[in-house]
Tab-separated table of C-alpha atoms in Angstrom:
chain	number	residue	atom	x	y	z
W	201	UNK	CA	-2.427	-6.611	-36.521
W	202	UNK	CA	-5.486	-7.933	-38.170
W	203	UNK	CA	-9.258	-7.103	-37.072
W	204	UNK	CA	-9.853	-9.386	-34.127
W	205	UNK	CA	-12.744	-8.207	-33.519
W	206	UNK	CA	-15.886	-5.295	-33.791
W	207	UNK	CA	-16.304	-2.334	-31.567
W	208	UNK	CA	-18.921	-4.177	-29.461
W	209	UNK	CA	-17.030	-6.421	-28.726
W	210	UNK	CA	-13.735	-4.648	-27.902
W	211	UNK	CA	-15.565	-1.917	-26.029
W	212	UNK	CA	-18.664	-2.658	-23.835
W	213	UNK	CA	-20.751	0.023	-24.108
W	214	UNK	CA	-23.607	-1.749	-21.451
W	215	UNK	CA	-20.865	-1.760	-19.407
W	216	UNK	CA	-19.709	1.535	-19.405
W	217	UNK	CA	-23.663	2.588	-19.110
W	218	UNK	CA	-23.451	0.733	-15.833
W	219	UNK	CA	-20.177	2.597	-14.709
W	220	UNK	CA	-21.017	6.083	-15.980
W	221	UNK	CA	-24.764	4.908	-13.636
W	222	UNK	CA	-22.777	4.072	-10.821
W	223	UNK	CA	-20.676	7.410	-10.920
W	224	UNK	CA	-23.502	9.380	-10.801
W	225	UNK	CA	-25.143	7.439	-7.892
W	226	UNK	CA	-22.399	8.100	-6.194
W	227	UNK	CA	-21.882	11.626	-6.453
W	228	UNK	CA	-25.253	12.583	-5.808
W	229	UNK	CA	-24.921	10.522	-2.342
W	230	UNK	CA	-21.451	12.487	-1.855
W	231	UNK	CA	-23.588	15.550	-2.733
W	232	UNK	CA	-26.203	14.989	-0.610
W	233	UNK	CA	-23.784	13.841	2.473
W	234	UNK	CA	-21.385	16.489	2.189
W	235	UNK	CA	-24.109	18.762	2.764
W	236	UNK	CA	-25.263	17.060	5.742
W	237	UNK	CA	-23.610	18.243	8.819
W	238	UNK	CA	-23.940	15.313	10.720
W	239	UNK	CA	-22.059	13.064	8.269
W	240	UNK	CA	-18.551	12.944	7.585
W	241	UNK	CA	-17.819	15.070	4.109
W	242	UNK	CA	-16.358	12.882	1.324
W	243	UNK	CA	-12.789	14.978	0.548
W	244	UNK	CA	-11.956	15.281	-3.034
W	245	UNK	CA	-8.970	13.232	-3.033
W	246	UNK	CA	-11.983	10.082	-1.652
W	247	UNK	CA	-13.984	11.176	-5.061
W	248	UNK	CA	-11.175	11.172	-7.635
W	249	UNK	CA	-9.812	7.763	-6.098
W	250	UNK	CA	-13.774	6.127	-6.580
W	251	UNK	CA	-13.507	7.728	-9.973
W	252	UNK	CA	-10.509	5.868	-10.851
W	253	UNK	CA	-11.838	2.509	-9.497
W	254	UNK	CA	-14.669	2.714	-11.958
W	255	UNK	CA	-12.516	3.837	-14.708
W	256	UNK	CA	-9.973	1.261	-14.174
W	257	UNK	CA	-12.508	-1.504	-13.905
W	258	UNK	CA	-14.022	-0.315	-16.998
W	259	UNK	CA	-10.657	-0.884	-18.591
W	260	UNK	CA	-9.937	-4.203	-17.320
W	261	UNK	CA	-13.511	-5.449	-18.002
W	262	UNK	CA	-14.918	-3.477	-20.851
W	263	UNK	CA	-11.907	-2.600	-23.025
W	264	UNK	CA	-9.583	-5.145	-25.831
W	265	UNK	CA	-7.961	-5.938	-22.670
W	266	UNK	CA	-10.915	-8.256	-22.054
W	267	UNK	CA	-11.738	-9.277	-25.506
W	268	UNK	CA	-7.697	-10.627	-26.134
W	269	UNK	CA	-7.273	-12.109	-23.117
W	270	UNK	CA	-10.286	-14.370	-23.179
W	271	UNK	CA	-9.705	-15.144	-27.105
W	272	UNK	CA	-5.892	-14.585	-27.620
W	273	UNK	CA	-3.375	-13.809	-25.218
W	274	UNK	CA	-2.922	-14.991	-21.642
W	275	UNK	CA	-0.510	-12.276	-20.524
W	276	UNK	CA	-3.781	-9.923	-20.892
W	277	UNK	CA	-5.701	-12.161	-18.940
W	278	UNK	CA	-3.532	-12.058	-17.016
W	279	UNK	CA	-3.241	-8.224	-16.662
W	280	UNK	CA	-6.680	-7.809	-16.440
W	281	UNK	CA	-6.829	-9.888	-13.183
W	282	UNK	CA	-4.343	-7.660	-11.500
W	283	UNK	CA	-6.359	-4.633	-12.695
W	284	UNK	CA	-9.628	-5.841	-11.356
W	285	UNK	CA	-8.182	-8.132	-8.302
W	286	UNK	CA	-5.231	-6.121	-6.266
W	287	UNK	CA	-5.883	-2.122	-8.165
W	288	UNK	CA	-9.656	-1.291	-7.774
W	289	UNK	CA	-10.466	-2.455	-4.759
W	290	UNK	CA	-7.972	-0.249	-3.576
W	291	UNK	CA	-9.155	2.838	-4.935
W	292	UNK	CA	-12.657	1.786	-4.509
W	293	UNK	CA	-12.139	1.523	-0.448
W	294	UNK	CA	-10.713	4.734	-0.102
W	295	UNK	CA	-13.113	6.570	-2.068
W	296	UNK	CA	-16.158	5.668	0.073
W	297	UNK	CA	-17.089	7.390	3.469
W	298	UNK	CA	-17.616	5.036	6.356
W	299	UNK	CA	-21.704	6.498	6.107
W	300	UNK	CA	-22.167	5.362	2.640
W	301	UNK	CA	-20.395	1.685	3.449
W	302	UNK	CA	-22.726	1.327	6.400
W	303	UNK	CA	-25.795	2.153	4.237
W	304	UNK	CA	-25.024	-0.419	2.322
W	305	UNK	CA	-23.650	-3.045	3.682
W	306	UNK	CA	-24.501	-2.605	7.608
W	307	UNK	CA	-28.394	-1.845	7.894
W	308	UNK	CA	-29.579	-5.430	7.133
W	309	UNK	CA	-28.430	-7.627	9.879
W	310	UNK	CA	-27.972	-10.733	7.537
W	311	UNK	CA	-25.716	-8.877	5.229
W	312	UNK	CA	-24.223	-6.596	8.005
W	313	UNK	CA	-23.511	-10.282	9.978
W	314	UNK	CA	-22.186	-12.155	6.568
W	315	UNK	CA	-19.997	-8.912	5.918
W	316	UNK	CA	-18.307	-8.992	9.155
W	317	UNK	CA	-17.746	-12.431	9.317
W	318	UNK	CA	-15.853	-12.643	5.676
W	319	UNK	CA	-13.803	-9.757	6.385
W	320	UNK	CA	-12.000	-11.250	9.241
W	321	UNK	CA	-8.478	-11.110	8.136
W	322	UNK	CA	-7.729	-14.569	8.209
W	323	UNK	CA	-10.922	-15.529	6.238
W	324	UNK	CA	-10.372	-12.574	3.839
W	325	UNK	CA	-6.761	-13.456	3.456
W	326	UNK	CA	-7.149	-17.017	2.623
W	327	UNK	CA	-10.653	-16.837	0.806
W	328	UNK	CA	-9.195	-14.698	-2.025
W	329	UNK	CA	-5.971	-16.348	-2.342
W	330	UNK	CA	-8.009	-19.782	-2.517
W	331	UNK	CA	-10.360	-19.003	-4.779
W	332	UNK	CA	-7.704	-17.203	-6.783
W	333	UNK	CA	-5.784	-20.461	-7.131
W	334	UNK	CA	-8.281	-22.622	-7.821
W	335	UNK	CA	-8.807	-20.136	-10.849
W	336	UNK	CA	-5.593	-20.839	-12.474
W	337	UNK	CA	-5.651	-24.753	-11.831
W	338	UNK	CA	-5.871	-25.603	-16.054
W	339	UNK	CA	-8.868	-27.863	-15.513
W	340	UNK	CA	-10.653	-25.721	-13.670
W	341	UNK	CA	-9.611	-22.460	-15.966
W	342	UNK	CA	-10.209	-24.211	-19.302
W	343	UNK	CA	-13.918	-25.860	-18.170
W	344	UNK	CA	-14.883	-22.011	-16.962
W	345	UNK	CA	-13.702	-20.669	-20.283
W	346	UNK	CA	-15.700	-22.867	-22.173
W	347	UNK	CA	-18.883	-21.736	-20.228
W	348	UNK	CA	-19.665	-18.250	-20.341
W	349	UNK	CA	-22.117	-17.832	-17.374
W	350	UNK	CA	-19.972	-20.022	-15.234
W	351	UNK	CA	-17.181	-17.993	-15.841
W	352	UNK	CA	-18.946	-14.890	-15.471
W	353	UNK	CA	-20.187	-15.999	-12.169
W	354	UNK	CA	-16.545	-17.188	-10.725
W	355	UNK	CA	-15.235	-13.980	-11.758
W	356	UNK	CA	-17.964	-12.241	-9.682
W	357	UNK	CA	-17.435	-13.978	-6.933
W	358	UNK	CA	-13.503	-13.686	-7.374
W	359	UNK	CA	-14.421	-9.869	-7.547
W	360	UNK	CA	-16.151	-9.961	-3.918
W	361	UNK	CA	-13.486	-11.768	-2.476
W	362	UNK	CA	-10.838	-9.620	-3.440
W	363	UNK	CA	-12.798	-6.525	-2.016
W	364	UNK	CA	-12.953	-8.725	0.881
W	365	UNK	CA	-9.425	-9.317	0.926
W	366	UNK	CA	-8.756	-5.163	0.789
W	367	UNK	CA	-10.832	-4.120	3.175
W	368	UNK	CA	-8.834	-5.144	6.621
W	369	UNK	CA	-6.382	-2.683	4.783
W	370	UNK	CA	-8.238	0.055	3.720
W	371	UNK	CA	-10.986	-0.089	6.396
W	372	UNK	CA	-13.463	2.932	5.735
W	373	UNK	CA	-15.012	2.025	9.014
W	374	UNK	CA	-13.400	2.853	12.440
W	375	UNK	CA	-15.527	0.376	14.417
W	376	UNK	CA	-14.414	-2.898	12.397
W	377	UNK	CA	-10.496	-1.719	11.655
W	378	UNK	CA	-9.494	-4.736	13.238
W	379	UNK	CA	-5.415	-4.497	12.312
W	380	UNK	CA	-3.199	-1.771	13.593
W	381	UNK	CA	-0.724	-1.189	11.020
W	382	UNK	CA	2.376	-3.396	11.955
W	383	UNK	CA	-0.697	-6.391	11.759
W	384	UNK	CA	-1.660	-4.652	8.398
W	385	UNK	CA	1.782	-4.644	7.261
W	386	UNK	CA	2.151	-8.464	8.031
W	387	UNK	CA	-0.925	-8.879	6.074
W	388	UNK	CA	0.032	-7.690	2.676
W	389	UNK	CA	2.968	-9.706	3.413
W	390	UNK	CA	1.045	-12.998	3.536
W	391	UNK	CA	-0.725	-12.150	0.878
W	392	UNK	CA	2.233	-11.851	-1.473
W	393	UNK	CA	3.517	-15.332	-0.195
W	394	UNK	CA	0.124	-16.986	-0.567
W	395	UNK	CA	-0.103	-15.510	-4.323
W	396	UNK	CA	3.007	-16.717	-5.474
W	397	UNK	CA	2.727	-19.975	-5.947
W	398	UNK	CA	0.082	-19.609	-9.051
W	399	UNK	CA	2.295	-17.260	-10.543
W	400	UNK	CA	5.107	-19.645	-10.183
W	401	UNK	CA	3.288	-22.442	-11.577
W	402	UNK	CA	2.647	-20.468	-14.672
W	403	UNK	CA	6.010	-18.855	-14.936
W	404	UNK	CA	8.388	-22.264	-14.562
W	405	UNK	CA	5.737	-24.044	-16.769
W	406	UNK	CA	7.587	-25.554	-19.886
W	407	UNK	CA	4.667	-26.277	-22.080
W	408	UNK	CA	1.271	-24.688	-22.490
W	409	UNK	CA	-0.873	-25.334	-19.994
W	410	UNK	CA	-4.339	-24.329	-21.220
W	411	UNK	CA	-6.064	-25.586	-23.380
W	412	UNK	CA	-7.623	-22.651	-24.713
W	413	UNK	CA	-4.742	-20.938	-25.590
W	414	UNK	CA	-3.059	-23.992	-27.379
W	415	UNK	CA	-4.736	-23.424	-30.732
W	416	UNK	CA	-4.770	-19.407	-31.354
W	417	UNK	CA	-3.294	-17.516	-33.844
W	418	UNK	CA	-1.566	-14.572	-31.220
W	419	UNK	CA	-2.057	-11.345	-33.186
W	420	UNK	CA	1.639	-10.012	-32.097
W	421	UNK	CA	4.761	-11.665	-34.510
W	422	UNK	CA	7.332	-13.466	-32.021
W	423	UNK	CA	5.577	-14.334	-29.309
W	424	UNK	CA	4.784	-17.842	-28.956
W	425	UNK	CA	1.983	-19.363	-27.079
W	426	UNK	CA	4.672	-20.146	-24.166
W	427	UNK	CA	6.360	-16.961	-24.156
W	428	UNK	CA	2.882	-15.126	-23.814
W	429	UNK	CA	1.982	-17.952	-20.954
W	430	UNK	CA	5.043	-17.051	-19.009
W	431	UNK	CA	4.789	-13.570	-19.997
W	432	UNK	CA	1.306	-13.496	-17.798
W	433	UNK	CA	2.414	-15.267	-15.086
W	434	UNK	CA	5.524	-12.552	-14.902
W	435	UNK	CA	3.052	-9.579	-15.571
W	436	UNK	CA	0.815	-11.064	-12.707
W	437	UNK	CA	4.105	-11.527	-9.886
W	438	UNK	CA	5.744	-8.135	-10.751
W	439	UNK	CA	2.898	-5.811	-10.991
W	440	UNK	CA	1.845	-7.513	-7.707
W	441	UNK	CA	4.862	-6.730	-6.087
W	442	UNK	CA	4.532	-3.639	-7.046
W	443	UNK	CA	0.742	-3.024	-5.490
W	444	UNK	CA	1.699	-4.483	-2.467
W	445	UNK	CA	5.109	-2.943	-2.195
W	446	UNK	CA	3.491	0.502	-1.902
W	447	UNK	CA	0.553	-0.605	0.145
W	448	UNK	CA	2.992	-1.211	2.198
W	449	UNK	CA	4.816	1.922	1.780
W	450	UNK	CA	1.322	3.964	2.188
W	451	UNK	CA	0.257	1.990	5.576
W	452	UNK	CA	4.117	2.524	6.642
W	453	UNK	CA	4.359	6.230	6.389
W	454	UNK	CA	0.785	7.212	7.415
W	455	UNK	CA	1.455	4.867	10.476
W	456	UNK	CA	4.625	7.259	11.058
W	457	UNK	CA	2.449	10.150	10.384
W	458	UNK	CA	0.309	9.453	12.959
W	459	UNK	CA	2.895	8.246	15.744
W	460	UNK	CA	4.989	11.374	15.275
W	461	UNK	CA	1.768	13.928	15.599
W	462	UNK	CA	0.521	12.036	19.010
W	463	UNK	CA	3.864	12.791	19.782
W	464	UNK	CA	4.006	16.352	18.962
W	465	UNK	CA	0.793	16.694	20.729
W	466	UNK	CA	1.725	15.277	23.908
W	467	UNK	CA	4.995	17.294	23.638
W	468	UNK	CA	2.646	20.142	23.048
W	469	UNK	CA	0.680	19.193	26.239
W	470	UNK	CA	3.236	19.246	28.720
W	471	UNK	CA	4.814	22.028	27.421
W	472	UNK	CA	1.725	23.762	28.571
W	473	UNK	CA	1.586	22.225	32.244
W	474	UNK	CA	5.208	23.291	32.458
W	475	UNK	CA	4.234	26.747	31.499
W	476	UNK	CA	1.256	26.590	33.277
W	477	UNK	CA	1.938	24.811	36.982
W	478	UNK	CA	-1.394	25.683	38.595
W	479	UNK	CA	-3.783	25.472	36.104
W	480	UNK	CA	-2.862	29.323	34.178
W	481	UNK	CA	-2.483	31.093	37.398
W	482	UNK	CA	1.160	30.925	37.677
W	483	UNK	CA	1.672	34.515	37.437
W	484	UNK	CA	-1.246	35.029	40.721
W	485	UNK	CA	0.013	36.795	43.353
């Protein structure tokens, strides 16, 4: 493959000055909390999954990934929106504490109000998916592409609404876990059906659809401007399935987790009363 391009503009270094800021941030907060004995300590399995947000937005955003998929090839585009939209919100949910989420998102009463309103799960649900497909209408695609700060901006607020659309799943914070898990599990569910019909429309497409990809040379010998269109809109709908098939699987078995220790517990319980019939003095004279 030829040059495409120079190291500034395959890697953003700004970027990953912003990301290796943000790390730090946060693990002086996790330092500082963790050693706070009224707070809730931050587990290391919560820090390695923030780590990996970062790292994987880094790669969607920072890396080639970005710099061919906005000049080249679709099916990157494409993979960079499932890296950035359904993987690190993910991650980025379960690495923060519920103390750190209400510092910043729950002291000011504007944002704190905002916040809770958006992250209703029918709002949440149907905000991202909206937006989403509005995104991939080729109009609206082709006029952002053409407009760096406009498509900067969409993709920001894309961003927001797909940590909006996590967060009824991976609530950090037990006061606004509005879904019990068989709701949570119907969730993910709608999500899936309310995604695929932009994948479709990209997959079943029979001619190039954007504009912007009509006219490149693709840097990869036999793929055609089609076959990397459809290629996308595949990469989107089974790495998708994917996320959301072990979401599903991880709210599943941690909901059966938690079921069959409240039952051990209560089994635990009245195997005590039966051992114990008034109150430990069963053996009293």
């Amino acid at each position: 493959m030829n040059q495409i391009g120079g190291f500034f503009e395959l890697w953003n270094p700004v970027l990953l000055l912003v990301v290796i800021v943000v790390g730090y941030v946060y693990s002086r907060l996790v330092a500082k909390g963790n050693g706070n004995s009224t707070d809730e300590s931050v587990s290391g399995t919560q820090q390695l999954s923030f780590y990996f947000g970062l790292a994987l937005f880094y790669i969607g955003q920072g890396s080639p990934i970005n710099f061919l998929g906005h000049h080249y090839l679709f099916s990157m585009h494409m993979l960079q929106q499932t890296l950035l939209y359904l993987t690190v919100p993910i991650f980025i949910w379960i690495g923060l504490p519920a103390w750190m989420v209400r510092a910043l998102l729950l002291k000011n009463s504007i944002i704190r109000g905002l916040f809770s309103f958006l992250t209703r799960p029918l709002i949440a649900l149907f905000l991202f998916n909206m937006l989403f497909s509005i995104y991939h209408m080729p109009f609206i695609m082709d006029g952002l592409m053409r407009h760096e700060w406009l498509q900067l901006g969409y993709h920001t607020v894309l961003l927001i609404s797909a940590f909006v659309m996590w967060f009824p799943v991976f609530c950090p914070i037990p006061e606004m876990n509005r879904l019990s898990e068989l709701k949570k599990l119907a969730y993910i569910f709608g999500n899936g059906v309310l995604l695929t019909p932009a994948c479709a429309l990209i997959i079943f497409a029979d001619t190039v659809i954007y504009d912007m990809y009509t006219n490149v040379t693709i840097p990869f010998a036999h793929l055609s401007t089609l076959d990397d269109q459809q290629l996308g809109g595949v990469i989107m709908k089974v790495l998708q399935e994917v996320i959301y098939g072990g979401t599903l699987a991880y709210i599943f078995f941690r909901w059966y987790r938690r079921e069959r220790n409240e039952e051990e517990d209560l089994d635990a319980i009245h195997t005590h009363d039966n051992m114990n019939p008034q109150g430990g003095n069963w053996n009293r004279a």
